[in-house]
Amino acid sequence: LLPRDGRMKEETWEELEEILLTADVGPTVTEDLIQTIKAERVSSLDDIRTALAARLEEIMRAELPRVPTHFTPPLVILVVGVNGVGKTTSIAKLARKFRQDGQRVILAACDTFRAAAVEQLSVWANRVGAELIAHQEGSDPAAVAYDAVQAAIARRAGVLILDTAGRLQTKTNLMQELLKIRRVLGKARPDLPQETLLVLDATTGQNALSQTRLFQEAVPLTGIILAKLDGTAKGGIAVAIQKELGVPIKWLGTGEGFDDLESFEAGAFVSALLT
Amino acid sequence: SLADKIQAALKRLRTKGKLSEADIKAALRQVRLALLEADVNFRVVKNFIGQVQEKAVGQEVLSSLTPAQQVVKIVQEELISLLGGGTSQLERSQDALNIYMIVGLQGAGKTTTAAKLARLLAKEGRRPLLVAADIYRPAAIEQLQILGEKIQTPVFAMGKQNPVAISRAAAEKARREGYDTVLIDTAGRLHIDDDMMTELIEIKAAVQPTETLLVLDALTGQDAVNAAGEFEAKLGLTGCILTKLDGDARGGAALSVRAVTGVPIKLIGVGESIEALQTFHPERLATRILG
Ligand SMILES: Nc1nc2c(ncn2[C@@H]2O[C@H](COP(=O)(O)OP(=O)(O)OP(=O)(O)O)[C@@H](O)[C@H]2O)c(=O)[nH]1
Ligand SMILES: Nc1nc2c(ncn2[C@@H]2O[C@H](COP(=O)(O)OP(=O)(O)OP(=O)(O)O)[C@@H](O)[C@H]2O)c(=O)[nH]1
Ligand SMILES: [Mg+2]
Ligand SMILES: [Mg+2]
């Protein structure tokens, strides 16, 4: 005996709510999505899931190219984010991609604060065949940035990627430091940096929204790298970020090796979310 | 504040003697929203709301509080109790060697926390030895060595040898040379990586630690129950250290971990500097979670 249609639908909404909430989509966006689908008056369970997937894909689709296509070299990428999310490792992965394309890549060690941060980036630079610009520990990150961009221009490098120290978005003085690094790049040449990528940890919950918002206020973001998707976290907060702040997800980090970086694709992301 | 939001939800409340079921339901919808926004796990929220509902229905409205304030008071009491009720001390033995194994997901703050803990215990008069058992992350050993130097605590390293062998050798060195505390910094790993979880199980079997501490990022969302649950099931944990509470994360992951694994939260990381380690107080986190 099958349950009456009304009751089945109630359980379906609860099931969908649970899938979305446990994926870190957050209560507000989840409620919006459920109400939107309910208003579409779809009748079967399959149609509900299809409607939800379609609505999610609509939100997540961003028409930008992964990498800027019209720019004057070098392509300068500033990488930012809170502590431990995967910035340094993601930079290694990006550098690897550009190196495989035959580009000359320079990495700038602008994390002059954390223990062994420069050593860590140095190991990666060697592994992917990139050059490293670094100063003494405790030196001014903006000075490293300035040196790096001068070197990149002088050496006609194809790509310059700047690694910065992890910082919680609520620390105003550290956000000011980031502003200063960006300003220094702009002073070297007004169109720099062409890319500013925020790295988010896929295991982070609702705080990722606050991170994106406050980093965006300090330095205009051109994209997000969502790292650690090889775990069990779904990274659903990306939906809320896309919906409310419009910063596009460009890359997905799927492991600790330098090849573990995938291009973001809305369809694949949404179906993984709803699994 | 949460009390204001509940008050707004209860604005149709006529002053009666008892909290009615309808009033409680309206109030708890606000509480549920607050907990989900604070990253408390979906299932944990469901059970928690059920518990509070039972406690609240039929209670006399206290003359000193508004019904909204009263509901918040019940919620806070339940939260504090669920978070362990009080502080929880790190296990320490006066006469045996104390070995602390530090584990967790990638980037949670293990290496930094290991050094913070070494400094804290040294200040208490202990003689700690830090152990560099992360042989995978580039410059992981250097990172621990630099931190050890900062606090004048020796760091035992054997380069990229088997972490089980490193841990065993460190314990032997500690016994020979009179260290009373050993802190093993392990590599970050996924709870679903069987080989890496096996490595932890082998380290644990080899050194029989006094404590197996899960270092968890306070920014963690719904995934906290998966990670903590698996670490507890596969390895066994005796305590949890919540890091990065100096930010504005509400820290609901703490409730999820405690509710699902029963593991007590003992300490919290409140900054990048080596002194930024404090005792965990459940009432402070309860207030923070409720926003
Ligand atoms: N499983 C997994 N681990 C990752 C991924 N990206 C980075 N990690 C790991 O996360 C940890 C932190 O990575 P880092 O690159 O040092 O992070 P960070 O943001 O530079 O850290 P700070 O500079 O200290 O703020 C390391 O153990 C990395 O191997 C990923 O996509 N998947
Ligand atoms: N703001 C803040 N940052 C912290 C705290 N604890 C650790 N960190 C930072 O978080 C980042 C990661 O710390 P690590 O100690 O390298 O983390 P880990 O768990 O050892 O990382 P893996 O070994 O790669 O898994 C570093 O930038 C630390 O300075 C804390 O309580 N507050
Ligand atoms: Mg880094
Ligand atoms: Mg570490």
XYZ file of C-alpha atoms and ligand atoms in Angstrom:
632
model
C 0.000 0.000 0.000
C 1.514 3.300 -1.064
C 1.119 6.350 1.215
C -1.338 9.018 0.060
C 0.271 11.600 -2.185
C 0.029 14.465 0.340
C 1.939 12.661 3.079
C 4.641 11.438 0.740
C 5.333 14.985 -0.380
C 5.718 16.214 3.220
C 8.418 13.623 3.844
C 10.039 14.548 0.549
C 10.319 18.196 1.563
C 11.853 17.160 4.875
C 14.288 14.851 3.103
C 15.313 17.594 0.698
C 15.664 20.043 3.559
C 17.957 17.607 5.336
C 20.095 17.043 2.213
C 20.536 20.783 1.720
C 21.145 21.632 5.385
C 23.681 18.860 5.963
C 25.478 20.042 2.813
C 26.013 23.452 4.531
C 23.621 25.299 2.201
C 22.359 27.071 5.348
C 18.812 27.548 6.699
C 17.926 30.779 4.860
C 18.927 29.647 1.370
C 17.449 26.185 2.007
C 14.115 27.730 2.947
C 14.197 29.977 -0.167
C 14.913 27.012 -2.408
C 12.160 24.848 -0.890
C 9.608 27.663 -1.224
C 10.645 28.287 -4.856
C 10.212 24.608 -5.754
C 6.903 24.363 -3.864
C 5.618 27.332 -5.867
C 6.423 25.506 -9.089
C 3.773 22.942 -8.084
C 5.631 19.905 -9.370
C 3.739 16.722 -8.631
C 6.133 13.780 -8.525
C 9.218 13.110 -6.398
C 11.412 12.926 -9.503
C 10.116 16.280 -10.708
C 10.850 17.859 -7.350
C 14.468 16.663 -7.431
C 14.843 17.750 -11.064
C 13.386 21.173 -10.297
C 15.731 21.587 -7.338
C 18.790 20.548 -9.361
C 17.791 22.946 -12.138
C 17.335 25.846 -9.719
C 20.690 25.102 -8.047
C 22.493 24.902 -11.400
C 20.949 28.223 -12.367
C 22.439 29.801 -9.229
C 25.845 28.165 -9.609
C 26.414 28.794 -13.272
C 28.880 31.607 -13.911
C 29.724 32.536 -17.463
C 33.260 33.778 -16.801
C 36.315 32.002 -18.221
C 38.406 30.122 -15.593
C 41.438 32.232 -16.419
C 41.251 35.799 -17.785
C 41.629 35.679 -21.569
C 42.373 39.316 -22.453
C 45.196 40.768 -20.404
C 48.712 42.105 -20.675
C 51.267 39.670 -19.218
C 52.228 38.799 -16.615
C 48.993 37.356 -15.280
C 49.175 38.341 -11.606
C 47.100 36.263 -9.187
C 46.718 37.313 -5.554
C 45.638 34.423 -3.299
C 43.935 35.162 0.023
C 41.929 33.446 2.753
C 41.693 32.527 6.425
C 44.150 30.244 8.224
C 44.735 26.692 7.074
C 42.232 26.591 4.194
C 44.727 25.477 1.542
C 46.130 28.680 -0.050
C 49.757 27.573 -0.364
C 48.844 24.120 -1.687
C 46.293 25.580 -4.136
C 48.974 27.958 -5.453
C 51.211 24.951 -6.127
C 48.356 23.362 -8.086
C 47.715 26.517 -10.144
C 51.434 26.906 -10.803
C 51.527 23.308 -11.987
C 48.725 23.979 -14.505
C 50.494 27.026 -15.936
C 53.812 25.164 -16.036
C 52.196 22.318 -17.966
C 51.111 24.994 -20.472
C 54.763 25.953 -20.854
C 54.459 29.253 -18.978
C 57.273 30.776 -16.937
C 55.844 30.984 -13.406
C 57.028 33.043 -10.432
C 55.722 32.522 -6.897
C 55.900 35.291 -4.280
C 56.244 34.309 -0.619
C 54.216 37.122 0.933
C 53.489 35.065 4.055
C 56.403 36.426 6.048
C 54.770 35.609 9.341
C 53.989 31.933 9.875
C 56.685 29.416 10.852
C 58.194 27.709 7.773
C 55.697 29.340 5.366
C 58.458 30.346 2.957
C 60.118 26.902 3.189
C 56.765 25.252 2.391
C 56.249 27.391 -0.728
C 59.877 26.845 -1.712
C 59.394 23.059 -1.749
C 56.354 23.451 -3.993
C 58.161 25.879 -6.305
C 60.894 23.288 -6.813
C 58.398 20.507 -7.435
C 56.500 22.375 -10.156
C 59.458 24.207 -11.698
C 58.496 27.724 -10.658
C 60.805 30.518 -9.459
C 60.501 31.891 -5.938
C 60.734 35.492 -4.690
C 61.156 35.698 -0.921
C 62.597 37.988 1.725
C 63.680 37.451 5.346
C 61.129 36.195 7.880
C 59.186 39.056 9.409
C 59.775 41.411 6.470
C 56.997 43.524 4.964
C 54.758 41.387 2.706
C 54.080 44.419 0.515
C 57.820 44.754 -0.113
C 57.950 41.124 -1.258
C 54.961 41.778 -3.510
C 56.639 44.812 -5.033
C 59.891 42.908 -5.692
C 57.971 40.007 -7.171
C 55.998 42.059 -9.659
C 59.165 43.916 -10.751
C 60.882 40.561 -11.267
C 57.912 39.126 -13.164
C 57.868 42.088 -15.558
C 61.661 42.173 -15.971
C 61.926 38.426 -16.583
C 58.862 38.449 -18.878
C 57.201 35.768 -16.765
C 53.831 34.513 -17.942
C 52.334 34.188 -14.472
C 53.007 35.577 -10.999
C 51.129 34.072 -8.045
C 51.319 35.707 -4.610
C 50.884 33.604 -1.461
C 49.663 35.551 1.556
C 49.418 34.673 5.247
C 46.194 33.182 6.547
C 44.120 35.784 8.381
C 40.704 35.744 10.011
C 38.497 38.267 8.226
C 37.549 40.030 11.468
C 41.126 41.169 12.126
C 41.010 44.696 10.713
C 44.749 45.338 10.863
C 45.447 42.161 8.884
C 42.796 43.090 6.301
C 44.507 46.489 6.049
C 47.773 44.681 5.327
C 46.049 42.892 2.447
C 44.798 46.199 1.089
C 48.355 47.491 1.183
C 49.665 44.469 -0.769
C 47.041 45.015 -3.431
C 47.770 48.731 -3.602
C 51.474 48.016 -4.147
C 50.613 45.758 -7.102
C 48.400 48.467 -8.564
C 51.207 51.006 -8.151
C 53.581 48.769 -10.129
C 50.998 48.729 -12.930
C 47.359 49.900 -12.615
C 45.820 46.752 -14.160
C 47.424 44.446 -11.552
C 46.395 42.059 -10.116
C 44.091 40.709 -12.811
C 42.925 37.913 -10.482
C 42.263 37.841 -6.769
C 41.240 34.391 -5.585
C 39.742 33.598 -2.185
C 40.459 30.076 -0.957
C 37.651 28.515 1.075
C 37.742 25.214 2.946
C 34.829 23.005 1.874
C 34.439 21.848 5.498
C 33.690 25.420 6.649
C 30.110 26.192 7.572
C 28.172 29.456 7.537
C 31.267 31.511 8.395
C 32.404 31.164 4.758
C 29.761 33.758 3.889
C 31.260 36.251 6.345
C 34.735 35.409 5.026
C 33.738 36.122 1.441
C 31.925 39.317 2.375
C 34.771 40.816 4.408
C 37.573 39.754 2.066
C 35.562 41.208 -0.822
C 35.386 44.527 1.048
C 39.156 44.577 1.486
C 40.206 43.385 -1.987
C 37.785 42.886 -4.907
C 37.588 39.133 -5.498
C 37.472 37.664 -9.004
C 36.948 34.078 -7.959
C 36.961 31.353 -5.340
C 38.946 28.155 -4.960
C 36.933 25.650 -2.938
C 39.481 23.251 -1.416
C 39.240 19.876 0.343
C 36.269 18.566 -1.624
C 37.869 15.116 -1.527
C 36.555 14.776 2.040
C 32.914 14.238 3.024
C 31.965 17.929 3.140
C 29.810 19.096 0.222
C 30.720 22.796 0.245
C 27.064 23.836 -0.020
C 27.902 27.250 1.405
C 29.079 28.017 -2.145
C 25.403 28.198 -3.124
C 24.701 30.899 -0.544
C 27.852 32.762 -1.577
C 26.962 32.656 -5.267
C 23.360 33.669 -4.558
C 24.095 36.531 -2.174
C 27.524 37.799 -3.195
C 27.987 36.619 -6.765
C 31.658 35.665 -6.450
C 32.157 32.754 -8.900
C 33.698 29.432 -7.888
C 36.510 28.889 -10.389
C 38.448 25.899 -9.060
C 37.943 22.895 -6.801
C 40.731 21.418 -4.667
C 40.419 17.653 -4.538
C 43.536 16.465 -2.722
C 47.017 17.252 -1.430
C 48.997 16.683 -4.628
C 49.834 19.316 -7.246
C 47.481 17.751 -9.806
C 44.473 17.806 -7.477
C 42.783 20.883 -8.923
C 39.659 20.741 -11.083
C 37.785 23.352 -13.030
C 34.453 24.184 -11.374
C 31.490 22.862 -13.325
C 27.974 23.670 -12.098
C 26.272 20.435 -13.178
C 28.819 18.132 -11.518
C 28.871 20.259 -8.358
C 25.085 20.232 -8.013
C 24.694 16.508 -8.570
C 27.419 15.815 -5.957
C 25.567 18.158 -3.588
C 22.278 16.276 -3.968
C 23.815 12.810 -3.588
C 19.546 38.961 20.466
C 17.858 35.575 20.450
C 15.551 36.658 23.295
C 14.356 39.604 21.165
C 13.686 37.365 18.193
C 11.722 34.967 20.384
C 9.837 37.855 21.957
C 8.828 39.053 18.481
C 7.673 35.512 17.654
C 5.650 35.430 20.860
C 4.137 38.898 20.531
C 0.645 37.449 20.372
C 1.193 35.840 23.763
C -1.391 36.701 26.356
C 0.080 36.626 29.836
C -0.967 33.242 31.192
C 0.404 31.313 34.133
C 2.147 28.591 32.161
C 4.153 28.356 28.924
C 1.775 26.843 26.369
C 2.832 24.297 23.778
C 2.035 26.749 20.954
C 4.218 29.435 22.557
C 7.091 27.010 22.971
C 6.813 25.828 19.349
C 6.983 29.411 18.057
C 9.945 30.197 20.271
C 11.778 27.019 19.312
C 11.499 27.786 15.597
C 13.719 30.792 16.318
C 16.089 28.680 18.386
C 16.324 26.087 15.603
C 17.229 28.803 13.098
C 19.882 30.218 15.436
C 21.464 26.791 15.964
C 21.529 25.959 12.228
C 23.089 29.332 11.467
C 25.663 28.525 14.140
C 26.668 25.332 12.285
C 25.160 22.881 14.759
C 24.486 19.586 12.996
C 20.968 19.131 11.598
C 20.247 15.951 13.565
C 21.741 17.328 16.772
C 19.463 20.372 16.431
C 16.426 18.149 15.937
C 17.151 16.137 19.095
C 18.068 19.215 21.086
C 14.853 21.055 20.194
C 12.879 17.973 21.193
C 14.584 17.896 24.598
C 14.016 21.586 25.245
C 10.375 21.300 24.184
C 9.788 18.621 26.813
C 11.484 20.696 29.507
C 9.672 23.912 28.664
C 6.031 22.887 28.195
C 3.915 23.398 31.275
C 6.559 25.298 33.199
C 5.327 28.127 35.391
C 6.133 31.517 33.837
C 8.570 33.021 36.328
C 7.589 36.521 37.425
C 11.169 37.778 37.043
C 11.460 36.821 33.358
C 9.403 37.318 30.191
C 8.300 34.040 28.561
C 10.896 34.638 25.834
C 13.668 35.116 28.386
C 12.526 32.010 30.165
C 12.744 29.892 27.032
C 16.239 31.260 26.349
C 17.231 30.389 29.913
C 16.066 26.789 29.452
C 17.880 26.598 26.098
C 21.105 27.931 27.612
C 20.976 25.489 30.501
C 20.415 22.587 28.128
C 23.247 23.749 25.875
C 25.697 24.103 28.748
C 24.781 20.669 30.022
C 25.123 19.162 26.538
C 28.549 20.804 26.178
C 29.734 18.992 29.281
C 28.426 21.125 32.106
C 31.820 22.335 33.259
C 35.477 22.472 32.300
C 37.376 19.278 31.556
C 41.018 18.847 32.549
C 43.788 17.375 30.444
C 44.782 13.956 31.842
C 48.105 14.212 33.614
C 49.928 11.584 35.610
C 52.564 12.635 38.116
C 54.703 9.515 37.951
C 54.277 8.016 34.468
C 55.284 9.414 31.075
C 52.425 11.514 29.649
C 51.994 11.038 25.916
C 49.557 13.235 23.995
C 48.650 12.279 20.438
C 47.389 15.201 18.355
C 45.168 14.329 15.401
C 42.656 15.878 13.008
C 41.753 17.051 9.515
C 44.115 19.045 7.303
C 44.759 22.634 8.383
C 42.841 22.440 11.684
C 45.758 23.854 13.688
C 47.463 20.719 15.066
C 51.097 21.799 14.707
C 50.440 25.228 16.216
C 48.355 23.672 19.003
C 51.022 21.065 19.798
C 53.487 23.903 20.413
C 50.932 25.879 22.429
C 50.297 22.840 24.591
C 54.012 22.215 25.089
C 54.436 25.791 26.282
C 51.447 25.523 28.635
C 52.734 22.298 30.203
C 56.305 23.623 30.466
C 54.953 26.611 32.388
C 53.412 24.128 34.829
C 56.854 22.709 35.482
C 56.688 19.770 33.070
C 59.508 18.777 30.750
C 57.900 18.294 27.313
C 59.302 16.799 24.106
C 57.633 17.634 20.795
C 57.574 14.924 18.121
C 57.511 15.667 14.379
C 55.448 12.758 13.049
C 54.129 14.550 9.926
C 56.405 13.261 7.191
C 54.191 14.334 4.290
C 53.475 18.065 4.344
C 56.299 20.162 2.847
C 58.330 21.789 5.634
C 56.124 20.313 8.391
C 59.169 19.253 10.391
C 60.743 22.705 10.003
C 57.499 24.319 11.140
C 57.488 22.347 14.399
C 61.220 22.924 14.898
C 60.840 26.694 14.543
C 57.957 26.696 17.038
C 59.903 24.453 19.431
C 62.845 26.817 19.303
C 60.565 29.748 20.132
C 59.472 28.112 23.385
C 62.784 26.376 24.066
C 61.227 22.921 23.835
C 63.230 20.182 22.095
C 61.728 18.693 18.938
C 62.342 15.028 18.152
C 62.512 14.321 14.415
C 63.746 11.445 12.284
C 63.154 12.949 8.858
C 60.816 10.997 6.595
C 60.834 7.711 8.504
C 57.721 5.749 9.377
C 55.665 7.865 11.830
C 55.091 4.770 14.006
C 58.851 4.271 14.320
C 59.325 7.998 15.016
C 56.708 7.934 17.782
C 58.165 4.816 19.381
C 61.712 6.202 19.283
C 60.495 9.484 20.790
C 58.859 7.696 23.719
C 62.066 5.749 24.327
C 64.156 8.920 24.226
C 61.741 10.583 26.661
C 62.084 7.722 29.140
C 65.889 7.622 28.816
C 66.419 11.371 29.131
C 63.846 12.249 31.789
C 61.125 14.040 29.787
C 57.769 13.628 31.497
C 55.587 14.739 28.573
C 55.587 13.804 24.891
C 53.424 15.621 22.309
C 53.067 13.874 18.950
C 52.142 16.169 16.040
C 50.638 13.993 13.299
C 49.836 14.834 9.671
C 46.420 16.183 8.757
C 44.275 13.457 7.199
C 40.766 12.614 6.027
C 38.677 10.328 8.244
C 37.805 8.403 5.067
C 41.465 7.712 4.183
C 41.838 4.153 5.472
C 45.625 3.961 5.127
C 46.147 7.201 7.030
C 43.666 6.205 9.751
C 45.504 2.895 10.081
C 48.739 4.840 10.607
C 47.129 6.574 13.604
C 45.833 3.294 15.005
C 49.364 1.884 14.774
C 50.932 4.911 16.455
C 48.397 4.631 19.250
C 49.052 0.924 19.721
C 52.805 1.534 19.784
C 52.884 4.293 22.419
C 49.664 3.896 24.436
C 48.977 7.642 24.796
C 47.561 9.279 27.901
C 45.286 11.329 25.667
C 44.243 11.197 22.001
C 43.229 14.758 21.182
C 41.170 15.785 18.161
C 42.049 19.284 16.991
C 38.974 20.710 15.282
C 38.549 24.021 13.462
C 35.730 26.040 15.077
C 34.738 27.172 11.565
C 33.729 23.608 10.625
C 30.154 23.166 9.494
C 27.904 20.124 9.234
C 30.875 17.880 8.374
C 32.104 18.036 11.982
C 29.968 15.053 12.951
C 31.386 12.942 10.123
C 34.998 13.717 10.928
C 34.697 13.520 14.713
C 32.463 10.457 14.510
C 34.930 8.551 12.354
C 37.993 9.555 14.383
C 36.201 8.429 17.526
C 34.950 5.164 15.999
C 38.207 4.166 14.284
C 40.799 5.561 16.686
C 39.166 6.505 19.956
C 39.452 10.021 21.341
C 39.814 11.316 24.890
C 39.498 15.012 24.227
C 38.947 17.759 21.693
C 40.658 21.115 21.176
C 38.648 23.711 19.255
C 40.771 26.206 17.293
C 40.331 29.636 15.665
C 37.748 30.851 18.171
C 39.321 34.301 17.890
C 37.251 34.776 14.738
C 33.486 35.237 14.500
C 32.559 31.601 13.861
C 29.702 30.673 16.190
C 31.291 27.304 16.914
C 28.260 25.034 16.673
C 30.592 22.228 15.555
C 31.513 21.891 19.224
C 27.977 20.914 20.134
C 27.833 18.407 17.297
C 31.101 16.777 18.351
C 30.125 16.513 21.999
C 26.595 15.298 21.265
C 27.657 12.673 18.726
C 30.908 11.353 20.247
C 30.653 12.298 23.928
C 34.258 13.496 23.738
C 34.907 16.448 26.106
C 36.229 19.713 24.735
C 39.199 20.559 26.925
C 40.936 23.577 25.416
C 40.382 26.292 22.830
C 42.766 28.044 20.437
C 42.172 31.783 20.369
C 44.888 33.123 18.108
C 48.012 32.409 16.092
C 50.452 33.305 18.864
C 51.866 30.556 21.004
C 50.197 31.822 24.198
C 46.725 31.709 22.627
C 45.418 28.566 24.309
C 42.717 28.643 26.986
C 40.573 26.298 29.056
C 37.208 25.522 27.498
C 34.216 27.033 29.336
C 30.878 25.634 28.126
C 28.779 28.586 29.290
C 30.832 30.994 27.140
C 30.483 28.833 24.044
C 26.762 28.342 24.710
C 26.236 32.122 24.617
C 28.318 32.356 21.450
C 26.441 29.543 19.687
C 23.078 31.170 20.413
C 24.303 34.427 18.889
N 42.530 16.696 1.449
C 42.901 17.908 1.024
N 43.808 18.597 1.737
C 44.182 19.812 1.269
C 43.643 20.377 0.091
N 44.222 21.598 -0.086
C 45.095 21.769 0.930
N 45.073 20.680 1.755
C 45.847 20.452 2.972
O 45.446 21.406 3.933
C 46.557 21.728 4.783
C 46.732 23.238 4.797
O 47.152 23.642 3.494
P 47.986 24.971 3.275
O 48.194 25.081 1.803
O 49.176 25.001 4.150
O 46.929 26.046 3.787
P 47.133 27.594 3.931
O 45.834 28.248 3.655
O 48.262 28.074 3.068
O 47.506 27.728 5.460
P 48.106 29.004 6.225
O 49.125 29.610 5.316
O 48.692 28.465 7.467
O 46.949 29.916 6.466
C 47.755 20.971 4.243
O 47.898 19.793 4.980
C 47.341 20.643 2.815
O 47.955 19.484 2.318
C 42.643 19.624 -0.643
O 42.109 20.026 -1.681
N 42.327 18.402 -0.125
N 43.562 32.722 14.159
C 43.962 31.504 14.546
N 44.768 30.802 13.737
C 45.186 29.588 14.156
C 44.796 29.027 15.401
N 45.387 27.814 15.495
C 46.114 27.622 14.369
N 45.993 28.704 13.552
C 46.547 28.920 12.220
O 45.946 27.990 11.357
C 46.864 27.662 10.295
C 47.052 26.156 10.255
O 47.736 25.766 11.425
P 48.652 24.453 11.454
O 49.141 24.327 12.856
O 49.655 24.479 10.366
O 47.557 23.350 11.137
P 47.750 21.801 11.007
O 46.526 21.141 11.527
O 49.018 21.361 11.650
O 47.836 21.605 9.439
P 48.241 20.265 8.674
O 49.428 19.715 9.367
O 48.518 20.692 7.287
O 47.056 19.370 8.742
C 48.140 28.434 10.599
O 48.081 29.636 9.848
C 48.035 28.729 12.076
O 48.748 29.887 12.443
C 43.913 29.801 16.247
O 43.499 29.407 17.342
N 43.536 31.023 15.775
Mg 50.004 29.098 3.556
Mg 50.601 20.329 10.866
